Tab-separated table of C-alpha atoms in Angstrom:
chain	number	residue	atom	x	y	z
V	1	UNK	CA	97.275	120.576	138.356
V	2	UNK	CA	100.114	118.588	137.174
V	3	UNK	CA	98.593	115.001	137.783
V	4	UNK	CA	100.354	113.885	134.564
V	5	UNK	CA	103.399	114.685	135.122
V	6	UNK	CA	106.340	112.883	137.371
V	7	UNK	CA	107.268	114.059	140.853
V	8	UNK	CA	110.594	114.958	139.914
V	9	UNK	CA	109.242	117.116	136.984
V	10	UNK	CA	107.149	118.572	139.119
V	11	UNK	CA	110.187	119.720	141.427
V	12	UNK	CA	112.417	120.657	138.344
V	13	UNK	CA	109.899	123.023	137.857
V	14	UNK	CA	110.195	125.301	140.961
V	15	UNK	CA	114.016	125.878	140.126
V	16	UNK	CA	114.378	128.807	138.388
V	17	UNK	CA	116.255	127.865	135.334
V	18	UNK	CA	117.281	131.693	134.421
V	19	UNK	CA	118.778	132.604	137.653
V	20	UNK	CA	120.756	129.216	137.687
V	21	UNK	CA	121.979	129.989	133.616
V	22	UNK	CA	122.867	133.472	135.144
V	23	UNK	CA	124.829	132.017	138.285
V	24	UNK	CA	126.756	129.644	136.138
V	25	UNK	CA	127.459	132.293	133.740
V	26	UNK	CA	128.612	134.627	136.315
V	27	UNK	CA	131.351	131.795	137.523
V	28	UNK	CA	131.960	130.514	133.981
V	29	UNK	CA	130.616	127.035	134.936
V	30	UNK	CA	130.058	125.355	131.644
V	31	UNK	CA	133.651	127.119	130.710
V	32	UNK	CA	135.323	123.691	129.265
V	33	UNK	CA	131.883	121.300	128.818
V	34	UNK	CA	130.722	119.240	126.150
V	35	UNK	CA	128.106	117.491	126.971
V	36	UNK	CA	127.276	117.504	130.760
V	37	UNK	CA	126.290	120.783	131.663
V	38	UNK	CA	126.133	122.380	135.610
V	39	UNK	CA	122.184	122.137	134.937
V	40	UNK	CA	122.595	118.819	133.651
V	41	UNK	CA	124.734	118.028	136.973
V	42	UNK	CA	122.250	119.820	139.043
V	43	UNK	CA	118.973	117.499	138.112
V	44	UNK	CA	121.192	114.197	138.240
V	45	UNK	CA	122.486	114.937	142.109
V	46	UNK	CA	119.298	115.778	142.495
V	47	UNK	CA	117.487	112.906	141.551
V	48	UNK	CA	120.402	110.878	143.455
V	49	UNK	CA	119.752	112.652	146.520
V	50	UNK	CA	115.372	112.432	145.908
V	51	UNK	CA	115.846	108.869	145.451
V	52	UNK	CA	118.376	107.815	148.214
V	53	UNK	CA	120.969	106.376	146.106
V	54	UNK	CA	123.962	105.002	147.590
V	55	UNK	CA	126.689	105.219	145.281
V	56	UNK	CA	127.667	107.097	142.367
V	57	UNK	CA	127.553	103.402	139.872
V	58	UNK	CA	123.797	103.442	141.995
V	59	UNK	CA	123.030	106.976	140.074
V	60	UNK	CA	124.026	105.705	136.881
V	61	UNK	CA	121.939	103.090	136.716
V	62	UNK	CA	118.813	104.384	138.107
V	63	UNK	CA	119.284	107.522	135.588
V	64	UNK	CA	119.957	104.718	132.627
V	65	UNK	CA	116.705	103.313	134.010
V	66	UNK	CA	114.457	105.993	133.614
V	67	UNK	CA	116.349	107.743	130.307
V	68	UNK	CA	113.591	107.111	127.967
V	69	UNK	CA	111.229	108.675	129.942
């Protein structure tokens, strides 16, 4: 069981990380990135959309919020 884990880890779990890697590389998604990768992009809306948060400033603080974690 995963009763020490988050519900949102849980979830991030299901995805298949190696068909997503292969779907990005297919399109060259991560082409001109730095930092904030299509996976990357992919958990935050996520989260945003999990969590019911309004507004894109919203996101940014909730995801500040839980960054340590």
């Amino acid at each position: 069981m995963n009763q020490d884990k988050y519900v949102f880890a849980q979830l991030v779990e299901f995805l298949n990380n190696n068909k997503f890697r292969r779907i990005v590389d297919k399109y060259d998604g991560n082409r001109y990135v730095k930092h904030f990768t299509c996976w990357n992009q992919l958990l935050a809306m996520m989260f945003g959309q999990l969590s019911n948060r309004e507004s894109l400033r919203d996101l940014i603080v909730a995801l500040e919020a839980h960054q340590a974690k």
